[in-house]
Short mmCIF file of C-alpha atoms in Angstrom, two decimals:
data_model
loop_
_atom_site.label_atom_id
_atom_site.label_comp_id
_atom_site.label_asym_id
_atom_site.label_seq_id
_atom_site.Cartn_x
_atom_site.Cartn_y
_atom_site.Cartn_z
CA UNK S 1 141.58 -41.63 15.42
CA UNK S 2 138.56 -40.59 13.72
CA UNK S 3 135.58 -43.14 12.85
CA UNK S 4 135.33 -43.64 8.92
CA UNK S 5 131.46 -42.88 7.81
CA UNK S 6 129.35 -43.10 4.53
CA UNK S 7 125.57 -41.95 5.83
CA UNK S 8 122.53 -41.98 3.15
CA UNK S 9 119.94 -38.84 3.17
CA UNK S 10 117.47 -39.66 1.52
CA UNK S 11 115.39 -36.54 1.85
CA UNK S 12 111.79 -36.27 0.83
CA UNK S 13 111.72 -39.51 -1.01
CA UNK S 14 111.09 -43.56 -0.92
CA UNK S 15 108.09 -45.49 -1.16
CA UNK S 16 107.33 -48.47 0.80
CA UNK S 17 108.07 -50.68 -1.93
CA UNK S 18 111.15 -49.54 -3.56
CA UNK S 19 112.14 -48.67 0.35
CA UNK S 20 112.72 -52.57 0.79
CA UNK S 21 114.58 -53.25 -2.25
CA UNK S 22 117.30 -50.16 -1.39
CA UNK S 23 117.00 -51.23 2.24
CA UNK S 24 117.87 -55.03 1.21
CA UNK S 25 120.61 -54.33 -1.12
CA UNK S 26 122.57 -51.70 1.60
CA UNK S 27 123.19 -53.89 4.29
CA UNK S 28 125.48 -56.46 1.91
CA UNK S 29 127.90 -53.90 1.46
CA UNK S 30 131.21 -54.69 2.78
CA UNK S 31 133.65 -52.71 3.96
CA UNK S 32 135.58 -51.09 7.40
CA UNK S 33 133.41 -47.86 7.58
CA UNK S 34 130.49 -47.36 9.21
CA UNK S 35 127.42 -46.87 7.13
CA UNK S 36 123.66 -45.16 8.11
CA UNK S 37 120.68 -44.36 6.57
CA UNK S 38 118.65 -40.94 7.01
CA UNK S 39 114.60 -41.87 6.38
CA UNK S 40 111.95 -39.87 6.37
CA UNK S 41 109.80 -40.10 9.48
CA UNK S 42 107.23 -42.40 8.36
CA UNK S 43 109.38 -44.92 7.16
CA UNK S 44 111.46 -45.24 10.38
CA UNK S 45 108.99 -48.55 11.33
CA UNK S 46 109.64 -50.02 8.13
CA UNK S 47 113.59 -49.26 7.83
CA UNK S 48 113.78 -50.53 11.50
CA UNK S 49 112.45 -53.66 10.52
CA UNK S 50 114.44 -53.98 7.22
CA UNK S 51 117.65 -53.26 8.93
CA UNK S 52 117.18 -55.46 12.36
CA UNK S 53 120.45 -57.64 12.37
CA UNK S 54 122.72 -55.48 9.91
CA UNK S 55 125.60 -53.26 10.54
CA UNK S 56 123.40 -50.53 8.75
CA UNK S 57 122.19 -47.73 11.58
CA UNK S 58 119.06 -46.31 11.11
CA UNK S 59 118.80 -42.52 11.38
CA UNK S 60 116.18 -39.66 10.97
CA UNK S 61 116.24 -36.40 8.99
CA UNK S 62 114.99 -33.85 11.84
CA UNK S 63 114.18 -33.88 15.72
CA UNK S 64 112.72 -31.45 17.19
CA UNK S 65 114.68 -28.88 20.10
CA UNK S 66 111.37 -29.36 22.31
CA UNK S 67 111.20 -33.12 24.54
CA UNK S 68 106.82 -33.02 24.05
CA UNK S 69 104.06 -30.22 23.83
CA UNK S 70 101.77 -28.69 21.94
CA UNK S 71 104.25 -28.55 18.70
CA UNK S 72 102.06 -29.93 16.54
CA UNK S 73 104.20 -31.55 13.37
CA UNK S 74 107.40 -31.74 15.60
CA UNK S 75 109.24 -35.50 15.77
CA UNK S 76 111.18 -35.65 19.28
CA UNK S 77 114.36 -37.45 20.16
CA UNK S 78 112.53 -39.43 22.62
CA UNK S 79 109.93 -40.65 20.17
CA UNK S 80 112.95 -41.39 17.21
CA UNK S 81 115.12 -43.59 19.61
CA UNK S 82 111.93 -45.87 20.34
CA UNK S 83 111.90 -46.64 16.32
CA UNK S 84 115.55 -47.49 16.61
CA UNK S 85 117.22 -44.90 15.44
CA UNK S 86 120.59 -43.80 16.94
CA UNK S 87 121.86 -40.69 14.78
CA UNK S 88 120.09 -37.74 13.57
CA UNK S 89 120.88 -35.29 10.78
CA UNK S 90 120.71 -31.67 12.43
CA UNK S 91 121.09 -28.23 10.74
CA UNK S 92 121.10 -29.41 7.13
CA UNK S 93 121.64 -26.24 5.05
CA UNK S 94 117.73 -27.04 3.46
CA UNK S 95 116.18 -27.30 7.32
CA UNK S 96 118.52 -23.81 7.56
CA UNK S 97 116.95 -21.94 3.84
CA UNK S 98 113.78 -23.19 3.56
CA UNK S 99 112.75 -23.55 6.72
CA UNK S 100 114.66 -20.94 9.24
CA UNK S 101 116.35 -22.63 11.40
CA UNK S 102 119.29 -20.65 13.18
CA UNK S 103 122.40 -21.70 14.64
CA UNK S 104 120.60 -21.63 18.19
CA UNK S 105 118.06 -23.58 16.94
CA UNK S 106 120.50 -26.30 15.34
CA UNK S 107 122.71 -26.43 18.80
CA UNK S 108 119.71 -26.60 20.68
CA UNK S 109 118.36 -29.42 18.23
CA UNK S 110 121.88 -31.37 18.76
CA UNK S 111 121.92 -30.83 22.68
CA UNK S 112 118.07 -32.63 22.79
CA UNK S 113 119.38 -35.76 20.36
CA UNK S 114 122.50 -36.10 22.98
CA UNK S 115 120.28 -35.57 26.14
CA UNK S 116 118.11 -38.89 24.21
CA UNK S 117 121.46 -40.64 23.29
CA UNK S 118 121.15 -40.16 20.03
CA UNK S 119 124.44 -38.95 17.43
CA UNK S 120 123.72 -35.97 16.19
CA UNK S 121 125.27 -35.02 12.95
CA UNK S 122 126.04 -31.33 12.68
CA UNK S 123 126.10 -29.84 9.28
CA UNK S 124 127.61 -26.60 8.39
CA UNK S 125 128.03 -24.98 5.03
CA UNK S 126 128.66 -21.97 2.90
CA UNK S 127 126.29 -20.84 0.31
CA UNK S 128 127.91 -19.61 -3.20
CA UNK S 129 127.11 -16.21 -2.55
CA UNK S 130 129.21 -16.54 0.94
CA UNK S 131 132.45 -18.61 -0.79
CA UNK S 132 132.14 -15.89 -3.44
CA UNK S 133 132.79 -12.77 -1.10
CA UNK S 134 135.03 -14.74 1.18
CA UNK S 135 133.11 -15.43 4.10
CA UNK S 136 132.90 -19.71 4.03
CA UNK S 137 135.78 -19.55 6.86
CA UNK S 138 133.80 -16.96 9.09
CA UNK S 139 130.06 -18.32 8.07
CA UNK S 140 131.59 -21.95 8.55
CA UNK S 141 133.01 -21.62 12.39
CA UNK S 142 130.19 -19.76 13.50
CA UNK S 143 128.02 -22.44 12.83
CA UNK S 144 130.20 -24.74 14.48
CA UNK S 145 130.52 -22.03 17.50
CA UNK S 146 126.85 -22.10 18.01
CA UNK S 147 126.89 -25.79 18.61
CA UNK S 148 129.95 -25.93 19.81
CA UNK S 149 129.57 -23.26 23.18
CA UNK S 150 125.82 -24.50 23.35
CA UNK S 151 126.32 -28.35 23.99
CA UNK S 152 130.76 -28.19 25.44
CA UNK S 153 133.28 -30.56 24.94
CA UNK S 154 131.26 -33.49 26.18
CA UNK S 155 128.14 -32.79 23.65
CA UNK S 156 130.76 -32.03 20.95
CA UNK S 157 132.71 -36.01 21.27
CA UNK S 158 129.03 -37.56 20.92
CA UNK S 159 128.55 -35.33 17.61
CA UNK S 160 129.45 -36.01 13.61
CA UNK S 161 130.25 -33.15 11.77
CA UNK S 162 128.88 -32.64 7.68
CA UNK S 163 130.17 -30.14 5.72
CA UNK S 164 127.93 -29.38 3.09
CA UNK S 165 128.60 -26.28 0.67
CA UNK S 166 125.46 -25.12 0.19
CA UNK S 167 126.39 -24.35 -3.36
CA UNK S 168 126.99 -28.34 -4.30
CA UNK S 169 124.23 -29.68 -2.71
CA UNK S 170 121.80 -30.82 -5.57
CA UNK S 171 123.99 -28.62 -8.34
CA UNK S 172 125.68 -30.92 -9.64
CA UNK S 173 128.64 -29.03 -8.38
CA UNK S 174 131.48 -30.80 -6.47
CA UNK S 175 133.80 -28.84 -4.30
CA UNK S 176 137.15 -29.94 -5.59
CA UNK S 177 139.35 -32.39 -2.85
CA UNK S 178 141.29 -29.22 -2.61
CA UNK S 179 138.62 -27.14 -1.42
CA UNK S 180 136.72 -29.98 0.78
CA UNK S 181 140.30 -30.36 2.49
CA UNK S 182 140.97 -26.96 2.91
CA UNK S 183 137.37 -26.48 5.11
CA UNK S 184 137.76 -29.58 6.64
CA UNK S 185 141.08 -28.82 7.69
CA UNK S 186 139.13 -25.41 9.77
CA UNK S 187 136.83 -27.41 11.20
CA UNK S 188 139.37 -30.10 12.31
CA UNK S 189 141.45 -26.72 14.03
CA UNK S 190 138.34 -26.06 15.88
CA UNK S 191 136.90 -29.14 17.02
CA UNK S 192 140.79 -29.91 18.54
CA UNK S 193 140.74 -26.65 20.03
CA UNK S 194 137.17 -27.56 21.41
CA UNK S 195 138.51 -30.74 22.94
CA UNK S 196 136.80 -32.73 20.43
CA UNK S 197 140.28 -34.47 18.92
CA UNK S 198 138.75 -37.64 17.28
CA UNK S 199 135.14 -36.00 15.59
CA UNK S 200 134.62 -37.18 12.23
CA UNK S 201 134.11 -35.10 9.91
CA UNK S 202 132.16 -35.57 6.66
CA UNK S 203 131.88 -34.24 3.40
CA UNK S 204 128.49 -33.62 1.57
CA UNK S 205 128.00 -32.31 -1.77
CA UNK S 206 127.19 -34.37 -5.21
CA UNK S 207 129.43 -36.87 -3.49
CA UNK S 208 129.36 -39.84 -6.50
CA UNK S 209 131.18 -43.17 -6.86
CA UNK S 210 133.28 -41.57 -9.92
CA UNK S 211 134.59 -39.08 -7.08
CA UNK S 212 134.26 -40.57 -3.36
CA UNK S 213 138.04 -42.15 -3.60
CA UNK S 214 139.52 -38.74 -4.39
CA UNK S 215 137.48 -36.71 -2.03
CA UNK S 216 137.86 -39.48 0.86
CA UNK S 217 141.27 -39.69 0.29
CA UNK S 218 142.38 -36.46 1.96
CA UNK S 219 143.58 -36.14 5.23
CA UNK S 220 140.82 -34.29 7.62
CA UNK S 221 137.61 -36.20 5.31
CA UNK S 222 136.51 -38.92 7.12
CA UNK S 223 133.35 -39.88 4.64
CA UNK S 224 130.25 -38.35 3.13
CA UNK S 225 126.96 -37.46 3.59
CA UNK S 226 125.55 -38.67 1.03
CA UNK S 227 122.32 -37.34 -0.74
CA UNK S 228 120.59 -38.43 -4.08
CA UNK S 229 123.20 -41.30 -4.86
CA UNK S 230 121.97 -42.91 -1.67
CA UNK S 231 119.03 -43.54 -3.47
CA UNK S 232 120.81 -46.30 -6.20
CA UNK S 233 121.89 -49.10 -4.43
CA UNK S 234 124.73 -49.55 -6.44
CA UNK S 235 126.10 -45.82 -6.64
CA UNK S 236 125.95 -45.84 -2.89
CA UNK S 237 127.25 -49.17 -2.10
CA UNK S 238 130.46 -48.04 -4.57
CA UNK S 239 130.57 -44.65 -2.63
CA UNK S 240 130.84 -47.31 0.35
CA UNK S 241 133.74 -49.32 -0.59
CA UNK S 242 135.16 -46.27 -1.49
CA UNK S 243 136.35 -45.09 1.36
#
């Protein structure tokens, strides 16, 4: 059976104050899920501190494909795990439109967190534009594919999958339970076909606590990826006993 998750992104925000206070009021939560939070890189120290002794995992944003160089800018896998973090968000549809990253880049991204021990978490996701002219199924697999035949069966069991309709992300805009089901349902097909029977699977999109029960409550959603509501201790701790 697949692990229940609720994960925090925080994106391009905190503040070393206000970090603590978030950080503090997380790891009370109770409930049977597992729960992580996505920093951003230069908070990692202070998170790792914050979190020492909770059931709260601490878990980065980005890692870079290469292991060290001359990539000036570029966080490795290597470099996150010393900080203490043990998942990593790869392939989020903003890393993919606003910064170009491909479906080779994102498996190769997810291979380099395994080869450090680190969970990746694979996002996938449709824009509007894609749902619209009927192409989320096709533009959907082949992002798993590319991760999928780059890292094999054994990469795929260490992995979390995210979707994330581009289209909801930020919008306002919820895919119904109907339509989260009905993708997560695809992606549960081809992770069993992959060999990957017990991947979790996670749903990200304007998740909030008015709507986590009803979108958590279908079959093939095992959680969320969770984005500016991980922000509000509250909203996310309800998202968390919502599952």
């Amino acid at each position: 059976m697949s692990q229940k998750w609720v994960i925090g992104n925080w994106k391009m925000n905190g503040d070393l104050s206000s970090n603590i206070t978030l950080l503090s009021a997380i790891t009370h939560a109770s409930g049977t899920a597992k729960m992580a939070v996505c920093v951003p890189y230069p908070y990692l120290a202070q998170a790792q501190v914050a979190l020492q002794g909770s059931a709260v995992l601490l878990a980065a944003q980005d890692v870079s494909q290469f292991d060290k160089g001359a990539y000036t800018g570029e966080v490795s896998a290597s470099m996150l795990k010393e900080f203490g973090v043990t998942m990593v968000l790869v392939g989020h549809s903003e890393r993919r439109s606003l910064f170009g990253e491909t479906d080779d880049i994102v498996a190769a991204k997810a291979a380099s967190a395994i080869k450090a021990g680190l969970t990746p978490v694979v996002c996938v996701g449709e824009t509007l534009a894609e749902r619209d002219s009927g192409q989320a199924k096709e533009v959907v697999l082949r992002q798993f594919k590319a991760v999928s035949d780059y890292i094999g069966v054994e990469g795929l069991n260490q992995c979390v999958l995210a979707y994330e309709p581009v289209w909801a992300i930020g919008t306002g805009l919820t895919a119904t339970p109907e339509q989260a089901q009905e993708v997560h349902a695809w992606l549960r097909e081809a992770a069993t076909q992959a060999g990957a029977v017990d991947i979790s699977i996670l749903y990200g999109g304007s998740v909030k606590a008015v709507n986590a029960a009803e979108i958590f409550g279908q079959a093939d959603v095992d959680g969320g990826l969770i984005g500016g509501a991980s922000l509000v201790a509250e909203e996310f701790t309800a998202i968390y006993q919502a599952i």
